[in-house]
Coordinates of C-alpha atoms in Angstrom, one line a residue:
X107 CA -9.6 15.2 25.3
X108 CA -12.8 16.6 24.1
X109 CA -15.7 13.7 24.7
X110 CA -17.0 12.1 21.9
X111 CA -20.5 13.2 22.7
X112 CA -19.4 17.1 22.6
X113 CA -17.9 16.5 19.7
X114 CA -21.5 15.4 18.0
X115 CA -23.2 18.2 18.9
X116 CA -20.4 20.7 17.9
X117 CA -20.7 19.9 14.4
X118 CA -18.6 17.7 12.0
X119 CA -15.9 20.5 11.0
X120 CA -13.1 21.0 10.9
X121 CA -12.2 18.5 8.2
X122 CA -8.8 15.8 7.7
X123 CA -8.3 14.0 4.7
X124 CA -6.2 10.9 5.5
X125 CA -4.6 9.4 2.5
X126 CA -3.9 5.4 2.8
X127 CA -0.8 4.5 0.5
X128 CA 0.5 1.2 0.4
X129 CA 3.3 0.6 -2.2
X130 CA 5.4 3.0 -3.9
X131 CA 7.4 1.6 -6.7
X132 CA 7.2 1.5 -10.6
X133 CA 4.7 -1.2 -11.4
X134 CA 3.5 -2.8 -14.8
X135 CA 0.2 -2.2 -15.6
X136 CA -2.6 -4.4 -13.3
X137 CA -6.6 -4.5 -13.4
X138 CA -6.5 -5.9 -9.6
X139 CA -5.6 -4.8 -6.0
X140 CA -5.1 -1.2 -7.9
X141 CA -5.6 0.5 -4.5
X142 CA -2.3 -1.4 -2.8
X143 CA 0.4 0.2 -5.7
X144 CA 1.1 3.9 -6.1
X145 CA 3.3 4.9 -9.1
X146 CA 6.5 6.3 -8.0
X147 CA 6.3 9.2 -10.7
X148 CA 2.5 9.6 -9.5
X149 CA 3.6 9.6 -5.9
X150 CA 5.9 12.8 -6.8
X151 CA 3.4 14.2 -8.7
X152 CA 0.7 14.5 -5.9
X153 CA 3.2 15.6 -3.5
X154 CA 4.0 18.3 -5.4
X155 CA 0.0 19.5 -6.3
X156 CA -0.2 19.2 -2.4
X157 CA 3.2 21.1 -1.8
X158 CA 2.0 24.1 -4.3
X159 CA -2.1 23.8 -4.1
X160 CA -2.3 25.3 -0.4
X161 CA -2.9 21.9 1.1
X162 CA -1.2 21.8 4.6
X163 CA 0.4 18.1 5.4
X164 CA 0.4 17.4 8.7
X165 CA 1.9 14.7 11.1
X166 CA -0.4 12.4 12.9
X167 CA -0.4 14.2 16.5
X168 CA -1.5 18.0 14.8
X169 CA -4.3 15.5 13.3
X170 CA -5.7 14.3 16.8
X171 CA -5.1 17.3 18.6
X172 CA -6.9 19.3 15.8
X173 CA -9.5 17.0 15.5
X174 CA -10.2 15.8 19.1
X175 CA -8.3 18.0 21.6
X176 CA -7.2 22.0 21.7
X177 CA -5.3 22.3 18.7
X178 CA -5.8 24.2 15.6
X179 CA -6.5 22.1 12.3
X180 CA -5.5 23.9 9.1
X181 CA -7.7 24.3 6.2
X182 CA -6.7 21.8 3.8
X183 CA -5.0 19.7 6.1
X184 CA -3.7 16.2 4.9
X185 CA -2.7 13.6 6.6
X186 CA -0.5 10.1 4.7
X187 CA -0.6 7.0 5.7
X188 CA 1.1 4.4 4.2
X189 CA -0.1 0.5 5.1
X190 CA 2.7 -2.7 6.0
X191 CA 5.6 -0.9 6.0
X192 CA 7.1 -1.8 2.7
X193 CA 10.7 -1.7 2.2
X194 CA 10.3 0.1 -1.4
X195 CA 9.1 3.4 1.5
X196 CA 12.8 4.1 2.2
X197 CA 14.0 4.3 -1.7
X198 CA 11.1 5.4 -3.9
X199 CA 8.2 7.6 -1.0
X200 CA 10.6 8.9 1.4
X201 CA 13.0 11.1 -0.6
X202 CA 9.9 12.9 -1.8
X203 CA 8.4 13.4 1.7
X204 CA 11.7 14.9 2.8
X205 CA 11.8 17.0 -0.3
X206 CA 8.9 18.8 0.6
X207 CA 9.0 18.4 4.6
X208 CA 6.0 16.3 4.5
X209 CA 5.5 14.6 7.9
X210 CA 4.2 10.8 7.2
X211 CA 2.7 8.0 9.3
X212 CA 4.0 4.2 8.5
X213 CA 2.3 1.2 9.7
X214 CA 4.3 -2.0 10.5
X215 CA 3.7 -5.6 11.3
X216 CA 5.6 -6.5 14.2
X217 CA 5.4 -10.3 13.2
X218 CA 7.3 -10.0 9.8
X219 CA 9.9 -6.7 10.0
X220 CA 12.3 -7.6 7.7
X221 CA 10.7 -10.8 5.7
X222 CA 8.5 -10.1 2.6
X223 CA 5.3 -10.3 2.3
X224 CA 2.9 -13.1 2.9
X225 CA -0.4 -12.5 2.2
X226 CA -0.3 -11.5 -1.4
X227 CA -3.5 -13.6 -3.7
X228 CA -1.6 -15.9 -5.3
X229 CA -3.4 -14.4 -9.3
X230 CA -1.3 -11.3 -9.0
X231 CA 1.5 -12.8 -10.4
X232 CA 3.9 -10.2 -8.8
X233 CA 6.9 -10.8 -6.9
X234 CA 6.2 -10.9 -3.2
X235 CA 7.8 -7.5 -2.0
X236 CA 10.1 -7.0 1.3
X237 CA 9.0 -5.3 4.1
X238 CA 11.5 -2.6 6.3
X239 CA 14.0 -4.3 8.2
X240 CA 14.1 -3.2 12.0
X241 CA 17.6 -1.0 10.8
X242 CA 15.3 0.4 8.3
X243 CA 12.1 1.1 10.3
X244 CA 14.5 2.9 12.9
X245 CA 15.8 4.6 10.4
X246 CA 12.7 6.3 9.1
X247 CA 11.6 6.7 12.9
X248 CA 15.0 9.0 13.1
X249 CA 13.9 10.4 9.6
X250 CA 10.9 11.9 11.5
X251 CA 8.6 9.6 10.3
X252 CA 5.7 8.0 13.1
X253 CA 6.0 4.3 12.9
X254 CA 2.7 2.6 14.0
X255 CA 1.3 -0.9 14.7
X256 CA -0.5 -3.2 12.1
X257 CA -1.0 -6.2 14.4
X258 CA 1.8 -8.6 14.8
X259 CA 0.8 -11.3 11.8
X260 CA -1.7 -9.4 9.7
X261 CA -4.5 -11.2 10.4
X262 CA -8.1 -10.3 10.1
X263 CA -9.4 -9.0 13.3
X264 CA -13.0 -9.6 13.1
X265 CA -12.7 -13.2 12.2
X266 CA -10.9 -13.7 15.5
X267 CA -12.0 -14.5 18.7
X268 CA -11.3 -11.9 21.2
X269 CA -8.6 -13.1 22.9
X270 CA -6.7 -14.0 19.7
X271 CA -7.5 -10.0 18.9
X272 CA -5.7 -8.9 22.3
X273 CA -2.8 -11.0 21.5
X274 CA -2.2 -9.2 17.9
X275 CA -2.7 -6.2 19.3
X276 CA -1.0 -6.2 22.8
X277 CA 2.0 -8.0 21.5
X278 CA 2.5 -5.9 18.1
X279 CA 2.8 -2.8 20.3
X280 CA 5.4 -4.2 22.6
X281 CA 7.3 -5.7 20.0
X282 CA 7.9 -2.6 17.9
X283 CA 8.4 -0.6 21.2
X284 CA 11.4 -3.2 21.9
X285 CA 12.8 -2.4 18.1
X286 CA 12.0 1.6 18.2
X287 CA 12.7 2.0 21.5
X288 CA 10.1 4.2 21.8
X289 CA 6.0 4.4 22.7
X290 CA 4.1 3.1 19.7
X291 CA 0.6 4.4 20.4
X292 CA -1.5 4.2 17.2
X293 CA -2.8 1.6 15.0
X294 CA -4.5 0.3 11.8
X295 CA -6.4 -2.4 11.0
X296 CA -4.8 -5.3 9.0
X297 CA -7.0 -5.9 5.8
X298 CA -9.5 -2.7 7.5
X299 CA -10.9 -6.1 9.1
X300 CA -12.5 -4.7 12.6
X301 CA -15.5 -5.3 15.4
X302 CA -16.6 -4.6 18.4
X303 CA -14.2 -5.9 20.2
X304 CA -11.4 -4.9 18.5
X305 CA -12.1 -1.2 19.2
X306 CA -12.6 -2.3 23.1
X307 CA -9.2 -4.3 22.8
X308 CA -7.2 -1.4 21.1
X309 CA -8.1 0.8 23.3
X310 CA -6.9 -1.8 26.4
X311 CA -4.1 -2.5 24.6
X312 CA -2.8 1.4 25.1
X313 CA -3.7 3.0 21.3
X314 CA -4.2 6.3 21.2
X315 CA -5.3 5.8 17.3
X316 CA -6.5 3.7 15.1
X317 CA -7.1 3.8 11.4
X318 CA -9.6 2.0 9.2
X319 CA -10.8 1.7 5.8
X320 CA -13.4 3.1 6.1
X321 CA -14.3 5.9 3.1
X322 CA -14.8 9.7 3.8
X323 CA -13.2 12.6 5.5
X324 CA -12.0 12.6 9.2
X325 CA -14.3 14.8 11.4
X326 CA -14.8 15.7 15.4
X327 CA -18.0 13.1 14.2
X328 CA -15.1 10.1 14.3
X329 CA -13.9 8.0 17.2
X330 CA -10.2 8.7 17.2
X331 CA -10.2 4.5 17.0
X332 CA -12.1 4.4 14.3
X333 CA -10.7 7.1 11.6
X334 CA -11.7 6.4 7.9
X335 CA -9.6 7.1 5.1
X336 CA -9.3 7.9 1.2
X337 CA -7.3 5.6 -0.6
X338 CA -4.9 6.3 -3.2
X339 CA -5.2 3.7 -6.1
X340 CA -2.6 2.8 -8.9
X341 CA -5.2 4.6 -11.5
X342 CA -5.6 7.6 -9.8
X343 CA -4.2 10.5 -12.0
X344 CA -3.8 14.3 -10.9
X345 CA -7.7 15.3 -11.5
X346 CA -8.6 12.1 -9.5
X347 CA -6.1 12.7 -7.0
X348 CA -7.3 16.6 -6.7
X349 CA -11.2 15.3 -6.6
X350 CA -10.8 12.9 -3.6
X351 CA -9.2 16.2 -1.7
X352 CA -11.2 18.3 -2.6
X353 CA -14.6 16.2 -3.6
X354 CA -15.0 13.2 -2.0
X355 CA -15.6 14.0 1.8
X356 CA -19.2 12.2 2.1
X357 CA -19.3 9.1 4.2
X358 CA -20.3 6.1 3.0
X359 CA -23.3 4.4 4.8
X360 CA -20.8 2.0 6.6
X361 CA -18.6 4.8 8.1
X362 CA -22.2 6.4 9.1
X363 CA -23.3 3.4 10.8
X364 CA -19.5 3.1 13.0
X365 CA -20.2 6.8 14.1
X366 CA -23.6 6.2 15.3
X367 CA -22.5 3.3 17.1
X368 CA -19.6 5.0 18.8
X369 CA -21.9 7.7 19.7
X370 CA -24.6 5.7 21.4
X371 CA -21.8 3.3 22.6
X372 CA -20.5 7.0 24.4
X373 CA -17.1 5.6 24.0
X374 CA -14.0 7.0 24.9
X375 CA -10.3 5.4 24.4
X376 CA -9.9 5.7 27.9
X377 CA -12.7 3.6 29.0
X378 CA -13.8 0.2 28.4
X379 CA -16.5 -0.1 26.1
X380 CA -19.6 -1.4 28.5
X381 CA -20.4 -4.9 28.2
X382 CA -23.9 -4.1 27.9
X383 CA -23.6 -3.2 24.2
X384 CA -22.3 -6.7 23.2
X385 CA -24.8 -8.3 21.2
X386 CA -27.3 -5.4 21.4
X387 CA -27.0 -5.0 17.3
X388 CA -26.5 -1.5 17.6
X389 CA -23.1 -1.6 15.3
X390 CA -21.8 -3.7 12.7
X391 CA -20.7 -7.3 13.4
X392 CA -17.8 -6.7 10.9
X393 CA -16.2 -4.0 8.3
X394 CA -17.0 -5.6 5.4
X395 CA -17.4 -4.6 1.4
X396 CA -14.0 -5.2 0.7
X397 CA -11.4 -5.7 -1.3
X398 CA -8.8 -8.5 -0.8
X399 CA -6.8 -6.1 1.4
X400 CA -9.5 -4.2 3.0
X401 CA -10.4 -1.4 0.4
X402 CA -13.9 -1.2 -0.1
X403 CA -14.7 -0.5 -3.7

């Protein structure tokens, strides 16, 4: 793996557009939490404007190697993402993905496979949805789909001490490895909630990847534990879809701030972070500016 410090100075291209979905489903209409529904019709929709606009979707081990390691990165290349491993993935997102040979990435919570979901505000006034069963979640793993970790209760990291953090993260990963029967290597932060430590810890814990919520296009300037995102909100119609592909790369200042700090923390996922930088203020104490599931505004 190239080291992060090589990858400063070699510039911020090429460029990755990771798209964070959570639901797909047909919804009523809502003025809240817009960013955790996609419209099923929508959903089709943008796959097909990726399928015919010259956008190449790629699976989640083209992305790293592209971005990080020898391998190519197309122009246009896409990456999806899709948050808590919802059970309405199998009916309503699948079926399109495999329409168009669209590789995905789905991100599951160890601690609640197969129960519905528990952390909804209780003003949405929406029925709690399920999430995949373990039949289900090996069944999209078979589909070709990479199933990843999302902690093991959904908790938010940066409010935890660290050895609570270790336990959510250690224990997700060998939980799901026990249901997929295979190596579950990459991550995303429940609620985008992250510090310090938790990068430290993920990379202990065996992640080879770890997605946040932070906003702006995935370059060589990223940590491959810290990747930001785009998300894909309820109101988002085909010209806002097309912008925040084709537009909206800048960082915002928080992203900016994470890859300053993993570039003077001289980081890499195969070292601990040094102890040394605890405390020293030269990152964030939290990912904050959020929504109420981690989707800054």
């Amino acid at each position: 793996m190239v080291d992060h410090v090589s990858r400063v100075h070699i510039g911020p291209k090429p460029r990755l557009s990771v798209l964070m979905y959570h639901q797909v489903g047909r919804f009523k209409a809502m003025k809240a939490h817009r960013a955790n529904y996609c419209d099923a019709g929508r959903f089709a929709r943008q796959m097909r404007l990726l399928a015919m606009g010259r956008f190449h979707v790629i699976g989640l081990q083209q992305a790293l190697s592209g971005l990080f390691g020898a391998g190519p990165l197309p122009p246009r290349a896409v990456l999806l993402t899709f948050d808590d491993a919802y059970a309405g993935f199998v009916d309503e997102a699948l079926p399109v993905l495999q329409e168009y040979d669209f590789p995905a990435t789905v991100y599951a919570i160890s601690g609640w496979v197969g129960k519905r979901m528990q952390w909804a505000d209780s003003g949405m006034e929406r029925p709690q949805p399920e999430l995949m069963t373990a039949a289900q979640l090996r069944a999209v793993q078979a589909a070709g789909i990479t199933v990843g970790s999302h902690s093991q209760t959904h908790r938010r990291l940066a409010v935890l001490d660290p050895a609570e953090q270790a336990q959510e993260l250690r224990d997700s990963r060998s939980e799901l490895e026990d249901l997929l029967g295979q190596p579950v290597e990459h991550l995303c932060y429940p609620f985008g909630s992250f510090d310090q430590h938790s990068v430290r810890l993920a990379a202990q814990a065996g992640y080879r990847s770890a997605m946040t919520c932070l906003r702006g296009a995935a370059t060589r300037l990223d940590h491959p534990l810290l990747l930001p995102r785009k998300a894909i909100s309820f109101g988002d119609n085909l010209i806002g879809f097309a912008w925040k592909l084709l537009v909206k790369h800048r960082p915002k200042p928080v992203l900016a701030a994470w890859r300053r700090w993993a570039a003077d923390a001289r980081f890499e996922q195969d070292n601990e972070l040094l102890d040394a930088l605890d405390g020293q203020g030269r990152a964030p104490a939290t990912n904050s500016a959020q929504d109420a599931h981690g989707v800054q505004l």
